[in-house]
């Protein structure tokens, strides 16, 4: 059986490729709490690997409105089945294990998950049993482990709390990726071709002429002001349309100066 995406609509498309996998969960209440933690952060793909008890009334009570996530949860017999189609699998552990695995902080793990998901890959974050966590064999199926840097003397979070921390980090990373994408689109949309050297020089000539016509310099040498204005406009990286707008303003300023009478 494969863990397919369910039909909940996501405002953040990469979220559709992120799944939370709970292995061997012992308390059905935790299934509901985990579903709630996920839904608050815009995640909806829950996979259960051989839970000790199927979701029940206690799960639903603790899901508190995230029943859709719980009801859409896919159940698998083994972790290998749950992540068979994933290109990135990260295992969350409350303590260091003897298994030699790279250990990531939640923030770095989330960034990696979102990069992969945004690139079209299926990604899984795996959580272990309440009493004993993930077995070493299960961790061997993971590309890296994730550890929430909790109090070293008391480092084991409640399962659903750990899901909440990681889901929150995933959400931040998703929002950041979305904002970066929006910025890139804005820039792409904004651009007329950049103004050419010749267009900038014609603009500067008109600017010098207009400043003169409106008596901006008032007897001071114009060179220093022109040097500063050149620097300012060159730094702005204007496109051709922006230069046309500025030249329109200069033409109007000049016309108004003519109407106001000859320069004294
Ligand atoms: N007694 C278990 C703890 C299990 S807590 C053990 O020592 O491994 C249940 C699950 O929550 C863990 O398997 C892990 O996936 C997650 N979890 C709890 N605390 C965590 C932490 N500090 N960092 C990462 N995951 C944690």
mmCIF file with all atom_site columns, N, CA and C in Angstrom, residues 20-27 30-31 34 46-53 74-83 89-92 124-139 141-142 159 163:
data_model
loop_
_atom_site.group_PDB
_atom_site.id
_atom_site.type_symbol
_atom_site.label_atom_id
_atom_site.label_alt_id
_atom_site.label_comp_id
_atom_site.label_asym_id
_atom_site.label_entity_id
_atom_site.label_seq_id
_atom_site.pdbx_PDB_ins_code
_atom_site.Cartn_x
_atom_site.Cartn_y
_atom_site.Cartn_z
_atom_site.occupancy
_atom_site.B_iso_or_equiv
_atom_site.pdbx_formal_charge
_atom_site.auth_seq_id
_atom_site.auth_comp_id
_atom_site.auth_asym_id
_atom_site.auth_atom_id
_atom_site.pdbx_PDB_model_num
ATOM 1   N N  . UNK A 1 20  ? 3.573  13.203 7.435  1.00 0.00 ? 20  UNK A N  1
ATOM 2   C CA . UNK A 1 20  ? 3.995  12.890 8.801  1.00 0.00 ? 20  UNK A CA 1
ATOM 3   C C  . UNK A 1 20  ? 3.694  11.410 9.024  1.00 0.00 ? 20  UNK A C  1
ATOM 4   N N  . UNK A 1 21  ? 4.713  10.656 9.432  1.00 0.00 ? 21  UNK A N  1
ATOM 5   C CA . UNK A 1 21  ? 4.548  9.209  9.632  1.00 0.00 ? 21  UNK A CA 1
ATOM 6   C C  . UNK A 1 21  ? 4.702  8.904  11.125 1.00 0.00 ? 21  UNK A C  1
ATOM 7   N N  . UNK A 1 22  ? 3.695  8.299  11.708 1.00 0.00 ? 22  UNK A N  1
ATOM 8   C CA . UNK A 1 22  ? 3.757  7.926  13.126 1.00 0.00 ? 22  UNK A CA 1
ATOM 9   C C  . UNK A 1 22  ? 3.899  6.408  13.207 1.00 0.00 ? 22  UNK A C  1
ATOM 10  N N  . UNK A 1 23  ? 4.993  5.956  13.820 1.00 0.00 ? 23  UNK A N  1
ATOM 11  C CA . UNK A 1 23  ? 5.269  4.516  13.850 1.00 0.00 ? 23  UNK A CA 1
ATOM 12  C C  . UNK A 1 23  ? 4.858  3.922  15.206 1.00 0.00 ? 23  UNK A C  1
ATOM 13  N N  . UNK A 1 24  ? 4.028  2.889  15.131 1.00 0.00 ? 24  UNK A N  1
ATOM 14  C CA . UNK A 1 24  ? 3.690  2.086  16.318 1.00 0.00 ? 24  UNK A CA 1
ATOM 15  C C  . UNK A 1 24  ? 3.099  2.878  17.472 1.00 0.00 ? 24  UNK A C  1
ATOM 16  N N  . UNK A 1 25  ? 2.314  3.885  17.154 1.00 0.00 ? 25  UNK A N  1
ATOM 17  C CA . UNK A 1 25  ? 1.770  4.744  18.226 1.00 0.00 ? 25  UNK A CA 1
ATOM 18  C C  . UNK A 1 25  ? 0.961  3.905  19.221 1.00 0.00 ? 25  UNK A C  1
ATOM 19  N N  . UNK A 1 26  ? 1.196  4.198  20.521 1.00 0.00 ? 26  UNK A N  1
ATOM 20  C CA . UNK A 1 26  ? 0.570  3.372  21.555 1.00 0.00 ? 26  UNK A CA 1
ATOM 21  C C  . UNK A 1 26  ? -0.733 3.969  22.074 1.00 0.00 ? 26  UNK A C  1
ATOM 22  N N  . UNK A 1 27  ? -0.805 5.308  22.168 1.00 0.00 ? 27  UNK A N  1
ATOM 23  C CA . UNK A 1 27  ? -2.009 5.962  22.708 1.00 0.00 ? 27  UNK A CA 1
ATOM 24  C C  . UNK A 1 27  ? -2.832 6.580  21.579 1.00 0.00 ? 27  UNK A C  1
ATOM 25  N N  . UNK A 1 30  ? -2.959 10.318 21.117 1.00 0.00 ? 30  UNK A N  1
ATOM 26  C CA . UNK A 1 30  ? -1.847 11.009 20.446 1.00 0.00 ? 30  UNK A CA 1
ATOM 27  C C  . UNK A 1 30  ? -2.063 11.126 18.938 1.00 0.00 ? 30  UNK A C  1
ATOM 28  N N  . UNK A 1 31  ? -2.804 10.164 18.359 1.00 0.00 ? 31  UNK A N  1
ATOM 29  C CA . UNK A 1 31  ? -3.081 10.249 16.915 1.00 0.00 ? 31  UNK A CA 1
ATOM 30  C C  . UNK A 1 31  ? -3.910 11.494 16.626 1.00 0.00 ? 31  UNK A C  1
ATOM 31  N N  . UNK A 1 34  ? -1.829 14.684 17.261 1.00 0.00 ? 34  UNK A N  1
ATOM 32  C CA . UNK A 1 34  ? -0.868 14.895 16.164 1.00 0.00 ? 34  UNK A CA 1
ATOM 33  C C  . UNK A 1 34  ? -1.596 15.466 14.941 1.00 0.00 ? 34  UNK A C  1
ATOM 34  N N  . UNK A 1 46  ? -1.228 12.354 6.867  1.00 0.00 ? 46  UNK A N  1
ATOM 35  C CA . UNK A 1 46  ? -0.826 11.576 8.031  1.00 0.00 ? 46  UNK A CA 1
ATOM 36  C C  . UNK A 1 46  ? -0.769 10.094 7.637  1.00 0.00 ? 46  UNK A C  1
ATOM 37  N N  . UNK A 1 47  ? 0.340  9.440  7.980  1.00 0.00 ? 47  UNK A N  1
ATOM 38  C CA . UNK A 1 47  ? 0.475  8.005  7.708  1.00 0.00 ? 47  UNK A CA 1
ATOM 39  C C  . UNK A 1 47  ? 0.747  7.292  9.027  1.00 0.00 ? 47  UNK A C  1
ATOM 40  N N  . UNK A 1 48  ? -0.022 6.254  9.293  1.00 0.00 ? 48  UNK A N  1
ATOM 41  C CA . UNK A 1 48  ? 0.145  5.492  10.531 1.00 0.00 ? 48  UNK A CA 1
ATOM 42  C C  . UNK A 1 48  ? 0.768  4.140  10.201 1.00 0.00 ? 48  UNK A C  1
ATOM 43  N N  . UNK A 1 49  ? 1.873  3.829  10.856 1.00 0.00 ? 49  UNK A N  1
ATOM 44  C CA . UNK A 1 49  ? 2.492  2.519  10.649 1.00 0.00 ? 49  UNK A CA 1
ATOM 45  C C  . UNK A 1 49  ? 2.154  1.652  11.859 1.00 0.00 ? 49  UNK A C  1
ATOM 46  N N  . UNK A 1 50  ? 1.412  0.597  11.608 1.00 0.00 ? 50  UNK A N  1
ATOM 47  C CA . UNK A 1 50  ? 1.044  -0.385 12.638 1.00 0.00 ? 50  UNK A CA 1
ATOM 48  C C  . UNK A 1 50  ? 0.784  0.240  14.002 1.00 0.00 ? 50  UNK A C  1
ATOM 49  N N  . UNK A 1 51  ? -0.228 1.114  14.086 1.00 0.00 ? 51  UNK A N  1
ATOM 50  C CA . UNK A 1 51  ? -0.543 1.679  15.414 1.00 0.00 ? 51  UNK A CA 1
ATOM 51  C C  . UNK A 1 51  ? -1.025 0.558  16.342 1.00 0.00 ? 51  UNK A C  1
ATOM 52  N N  . UNK A 1 52  ? -0.750 0.690  17.642 1.00 0.00 ? 52  UNK A N  1
ATOM 53  C CA . UNK A 1 52  ? -1.200 -0.379 18.561 1.00 0.00 ? 52  UNK A CA 1
ATOM 54  C C  . UNK A 1 52  ? -2.712 -0.461 18.579 1.00 0.00 ? 52  UNK A C  1
ATOM 55  N N  . UNK A 1 53  ? -3.357 0.737  18.503 1.00 0.00 ? 53  UNK A N  1
ATOM 56  C CA . UNK A 1 53  ? -4.829 0.744  18.398 1.00 0.00 ? 53  UNK A CA 1
ATOM 57  C C  . UNK A 1 53  ? -5.215 1.680  17.265 1.00 0.00 ? 53  UNK A C  1
ATOM 58  N N  . UNK A 1 74  ? -3.599 7.315  6.160  1.00 0.00 ? 74  UNK A N  1
ATOM 59  C CA . UNK A 1 74  ? -3.354 6.025  5.508  1.00 0.00 ? 74  UNK A CA 1
ATOM 60  C C  . UNK A 1 74  ? -2.644 5.129  6.530  1.00 0.00 ? 74  UNK A C  1
ATOM 61  N N  . UNK A 1 75  ? -3.017 3.857  6.581  1.00 0.00 ? 75  UNK A N  1
ATOM 62  C CA . UNK A 1 75  ? -2.328 2.950  7.509  1.00 0.00 ? 75  UNK A CA 1
ATOM 63  C C  . UNK A 1 75  ? -1.487 1.933  6.732  1.00 0.00 ? 75  UNK A C  1
ATOM 64  N N  . UNK A 1 76  ? -0.240 1.769  7.159  1.00 0.00 ? 76  UNK A N  1
ATOM 65  C CA . UNK A 1 76  ? 0.667  0.799  6.531  1.00 0.00 ? 76  UNK A CA 1
ATOM 66  C C  . UNK A 1 76  ? 1.141  -0.198 7.584  1.00 0.00 ? 76  UNK A C  1
ATOM 67  N N  . UNK A 1 77  ? 1.662  -1.329 7.102  1.00 0.00 ? 77  UNK A N  1
ATOM 68  C CA . UNK A 1 77  ? 2.150  -2.332 8.060  1.00 0.00 ? 77  UNK A CA 1
ATOM 69  C C  . UNK A 1 77  ? 3.574  -2.067 8.498  1.00 0.00 ? 77  UNK A C  1
ATOM 70  N N  . UNK A 1 78  ? 4.372  -1.510 7.581  1.00 0.00 ? 78  UNK A N  1
ATOM 71  C CA . UNK A 1 78  ? 5.777  -1.277 7.939  1.00 0.00 ? 78  UNK A CA 1
ATOM 72  C C  . UNK A 1 78  ? 6.202  0.126  7.522  1.00 0.00 ? 78  UNK A C  1
ATOM 73  N N  . UNK A 1 79  ? 7.280  0.603  8.163  1.00 0.00 ? 79  UNK A N  1
ATOM 74  C CA . UNK A 1 79  ? 7.804  1.918  7.806  1.00 0.00 ? 79  UNK A CA 1
ATOM 75  C C  . UNK A 1 79  ? 8.290  1.914  6.351  1.00 0.00 ? 79  UNK A C  1
ATOM 76  N N  . UNK A 1 80  ? 8.904  0.818  5.936  1.00 0.00 ? 80  UNK A N  1
ATOM 77  C CA . UNK A 1 80  ? 9.407  0.730  4.554  1.00 0.00 ? 80  UNK A CA 1
ATOM 78  C C  . UNK A 1 80  ? 8.280  0.985  3.552  1.00 0.00 ? 80  UNK A C  1
ATOM 79  N N  . UNK A 1 81  ? 7.108  0.424  3.828  1.00 0.00 ? 81  UNK A N  1
ATOM 80  C CA . UNK A 1 81  ? 5.959  0.667  2.927  1.00 0.00 ? 81  UNK A CA 1
ATOM 81  C C  . UNK A 1 81  ? 5.529  2.137  2.974  1.00 0.00 ? 81  UNK A C  1
ATOM 82  N N  . UNK A 1 82  ? 5.558  2.697  4.161  1.00 0.00 ? 82  UNK A N  1
ATOM 83  C CA . UNK A 1 82  ? 5.044  4.074  4.335  1.00 0.00 ? 82  UNK A CA 1
ATOM 84  C C  . UNK A 1 82  ? 5.883  5.101  3.600  1.00 0.00 ? 82  UNK A C  1
ATOM 85  N N  . UNK A 1 83  ? 7.168  4.771  3.388  1.00 0.00 ? 83  UNK A N  1
ATOM 86  C CA . UNK A 1 83  ? 8.062  5.775  2.783  1.00 0.00 ? 83  UNK A CA 1
ATOM 87  C C  . UNK A 1 83  ? 8.621  5.304  1.439  1.00 0.00 ? 83  UNK A C  1
ATOM 88  N N  . UNK A 1 89  ? 13.670 11.006 3.719  1.00 0.00 ? 89  UNK A N  1
ATOM 89  C CA . UNK A 1 89  ? 13.020 10.457 4.910  1.00 0.00 ? 89  UNK A CA 1
ATOM 90  C C  . UNK A 1 89  ? 13.846 10.878 6.124  1.00 0.00 ? 89  UNK A C  1
ATOM 91  N N  . UNK A 1 90  ? 13.238 11.606 7.043  1.00 0.00 ? 90  UNK A N  1
ATOM 92  C CA . UNK A 1 90  ? 13.958 12.068 8.233  1.00 0.00 ? 90  UNK A CA 1
ATOM 93  C C  . UNK A 1 90  ? 13.289 11.471 9.470  1.00 0.00 ? 90  UNK A C  1
ATOM 94  N N  . UNK A 1 91  ? 14.090 10.926 10.375 1.00 0.00 ? 91  UNK A N  1
ATOM 95  C CA . UNK A 1 91  ? 13.563 10.271 11.574 1.00 0.00 ? 91  UNK A CA 1
ATOM 96  C C  . UNK A 1 91  ? 13.777 11.135 12.809 1.00 0.00 ? 91  UNK A C  1
ATOM 97  N N  . UNK A 1 92  ? 12.708 11.400 13.554 1.00 0.00 ? 92  UNK A N  1
ATOM 98  C CA . UNK A 1 92  ? 12.822 12.261 14.737 1.00 0.00 ? 92  UNK A CA 1
ATOM 99  C C  . UNK A 1 92  ? 13.137 11.413 15.964 1.00 0.00 ? 92  UNK A C  1
ATOM 100 N N  . UNK A 1 124 ? 9.119  12.486 3.856  1.00 0.00 ? 124 UNK A N  1
ATOM 101 C CA . UNK A 1 124 ? 8.481  11.976 5.080  1.00 0.00 ? 124 UNK A CA 1
ATOM 102 C C  . UNK A 1 124 ? 9.257  12.389 6.322  1.00 0.00 ? 124 UNK A C  1
ATOM 103 N N  . UNK A 1 125 ? 8.509  12.789 7.339  1.00 0.00 ? 125 UNK A N  1
ATOM 104 C CA . UNK A 1 125 ? 9.080  13.014 8.670  1.00 0.00 ? 125 UNK A CA 1
ATOM 105 C C  . UNK A 1 125 ? 8.504  11.925 9.569  1.00 0.00 ? 125 UNK A C  1
ATOM 106 N N  . UNK A 1 126 ? 9.388  11.160 10.186 1.00 0.00 ? 126 UNK A N  1
ATOM 107 C CA . UNK A 1 126 ? 8.956  9.949  10.886 1.00 0.00 ? 126 UNK A CA 1
ATOM 108 C C  . UNK A 1 126 ? 9.108  10.117 12.403 1.00 0.00 ? 126 UNK A C  1
ATOM 109 N N  . UNK A 1 127 ? 8.080  9.709  13.131 1.00 0.00 ? 127 UNK A N  1
ATOM 110 C CA . UNK A 1 127 ? 8.088  9.808  14.596 1.00 0.00 ? 127 UNK A CA 1
ATOM 111 C C  . UNK A 1 127 ? 7.884  8.425  15.205 1.00 0.00 ? 127 UNK A C  1
ATOM 112 N N  . UNK A 1 128 ? 8.545  8.198  16.365 1.00 0.00 ? 128 UNK A N  1
ATOM 113 C CA . UNK A 1 128 ? 8.539  6.855  16.950 1.00 0.00 ? 128 UNK A CA 1
ATOM 114 C C  . UNK A 1 128 ? 7.474  6.639  18.020 1.00 0.00 ? 128 UNK A C  1
ATOM 115 N N  . UNK A 1 129 ? 7.603  5.486  18.658 1.00 0.00 ? 129 UNK A N  1
ATOM 116 C CA . UNK A 1 129 ? 6.647  5.083  19.708 1.00 0.00 ? 129 UNK A CA 1
ATOM 117 C C  . UNK A 1 129 ? 6.860  5.909  20.976 1.00 0.00 ? 129 UNK A C  1
ATOM 118 N N  . UNK A 1 130 ? 5.782  6.092  21.723 1.00 0.00 ? 130 UNK A N  1
ATOM 119 C CA . UNK A 1 130 ? 5.862  6.882  22.950 1.00 0.00 ? 130 UNK A CA 1
ATOM 120 C C  . UNK A 1 130 ? 6.884  6.298  23.933 1.00 0.00 ? 130 UNK A C  1
ATOM 121 N N  . UNK A 1 131 ? 6.876  4.984  24.084 1.00 0.00 ? 131 UNK A N  1
ATOM 122 C CA . UNK A 1 131 ? 7.765  4.396  25.098 1.00 0.00 ? 131 UNK A CA 1
ATOM 123 C C  . UNK A 1 131 ? 9.192  4.233  24.593 1.00 0.00 ? 131 UNK A C  1
ATOM 124 N N  . UNK A 1 132 ? 9.328  3.775  23.367 1.00 0.00 ? 132 UNK A N  1
ATOM 125 C CA . UNK A 1 132 ? 10.668 3.344  22.952 1.00 0.00 ? 132 UNK A CA 1
ATOM 126 C C  . UNK A 1 132 ? 11.199 4.052  21.697 1.00 0.00 ? 132 UNK A C  1
ATOM 127 N N  . UNK A 1 133 ? 10.441 4.965  21.146 1.00 0.00 ? 133 UNK A N  1
ATOM 128 C CA . UNK A 1 133 ? 10.928 5.685  19.959 1.00 0.00 ? 133 UNK A CA 1
ATOM 129 C C  . UNK A 1 133 ? 11.001 4.812  18.722 1.00 0.00 ? 133 UNK A C  1
ATOM 130 N N  . UNK A 1 134 ? 11.953 5.110  17.852 1.00 0.00 ? 134 UNK A N  1
ATOM 131 C CA . UNK A 1 134 ? 12.157 4.321  16.629 1.00 0.00 ? 134 UNK A CA 1
ATOM 132 C C  . UNK A 1 134 ? 13.221 3.266  16.903 1.00 0.00 ? 134 UNK A C  1
ATOM 133 N N  . UNK A 1 135 ? 13.082 2.093  16.286 1.00 0.00 ? 135 UNK A N  1
ATOM 134 C CA . UNK A 1 135 ? 14.138 1.077  16.432 1.00 0.00 ? 135 UNK A CA 1
ATOM 135 C C  . UNK A 1 135 ? 15.331 1.467  15.551 1.00 0.00 ? 135 UNK A C  1
ATOM 136 N N  . UNK A 1 136 ? 16.468 0.868  15.839 1.00 0.00 ? 136 UNK A N  1
ATOM 137 C CA . UNK A 1 136 ? 17.640 1.151  15.000 1.00 0.00 ? 136 UNK A CA 1
ATOM 138 C C  . UNK A 1 136 ? 17.385 0.748  13.543 1.00 0.00 ? 136 UNK A C  1
ATOM 139 N N  . UNK A 1 137 ? 16.666 -0.342 13.343 1.00 0.00 ? 137 UNK A N  1
ATOM 140 C CA . UNK A 1 137 ? 16.355 -0.763 11.971 1.00 0.00 ? 137 UNK A CA 1
ATOM 141 C C  . UNK A 1 137 ? 15.505 0.286  11.259 1.00 0.00 ? 137 UNK A C  1
ATOM 142 N N  . UNK A 1 138 ? 14.570 0.862  11.992 1.00 0.00 ? 138 UNK A N  1
ATOM 143 C CA . UNK A 1 138 ? 13.729 1.901  11.380 1.00 0.00 ? 138 UNK A CA 1
ATOM 144 C C  . UNK A 1 138 ? 14.565 3.144  11.062 1.00 0.00 ? 138 UNK A C  1
ATOM 145 N N  . UNK A 1 139 ? 15.466 3.492  11.974 1.00 0.00 ? 139 UNK A N  1
ATOM 146 C CA . UNK A 1 139 ? 16.323 4.666  11.715 1.00 0.00 ? 139 UNK A CA 1
ATOM 147 C C  . UNK A 1 139 ? 17.231 4.448  10.501 1.00 0.00 ? 139 UNK A C  1
ATOM 148 N N  . UNK A 1 141 ? 16.410 3.284  7.825  1.00 0.00 ? 141 UNK A N  1
ATOM 149 C CA . UNK A 1 141 ? 15.665 3.629  6.608  1.00 0.00 ? 141 UNK A CA 1
ATOM 150 C C  . UNK A 1 141 ? 15.658 5.136  6.357  1.00 0.00 ? 141 UNK A C  1
ATOM 151 N N  . UNK A 1 142 ? 16.181 5.910  7.327  1.00 0.00 ? 142 UNK A N  1
ATOM 152 C CA . UNK A 1 142 ? 16.119 7.374  7.220  1.00 0.00 ? 142 UNK A CA 1
ATOM 153 C C  . UNK A 1 142 ? 17.424 7.926  6.651  1.00 0.00 ? 142 UNK A C  1
ATOM 154 N N  . UNK A 1 159 ? 4.760  12.840 22.075 1.00 0.00 ? 159 UNK A N  1
ATOM 155 C CA . UNK A 1 159 ? 4.768  12.597 20.625 1.00 0.00 ? 159 UNK A CA 1
ATOM 156 C C  . UNK A 1 159 ? 4.104  13.736 19.835 1.00 0.00 ? 159 UNK A C  1
ATOM 157 N N  . UNK A 1 163 ? 5.525  16.492 17.093 1.00 0.00 ? 163 UNK A N  1
ATOM 158 C CA . UNK A 1 163 ? 4.916  16.710 15.762 1.00 0.00 ? 163 UNK A CA 1
ATOM 159 C C  . UNK A 1 163 ? 4.614  18.200 15.587 1.00 0.00 ? 163 UNK A C  1
#
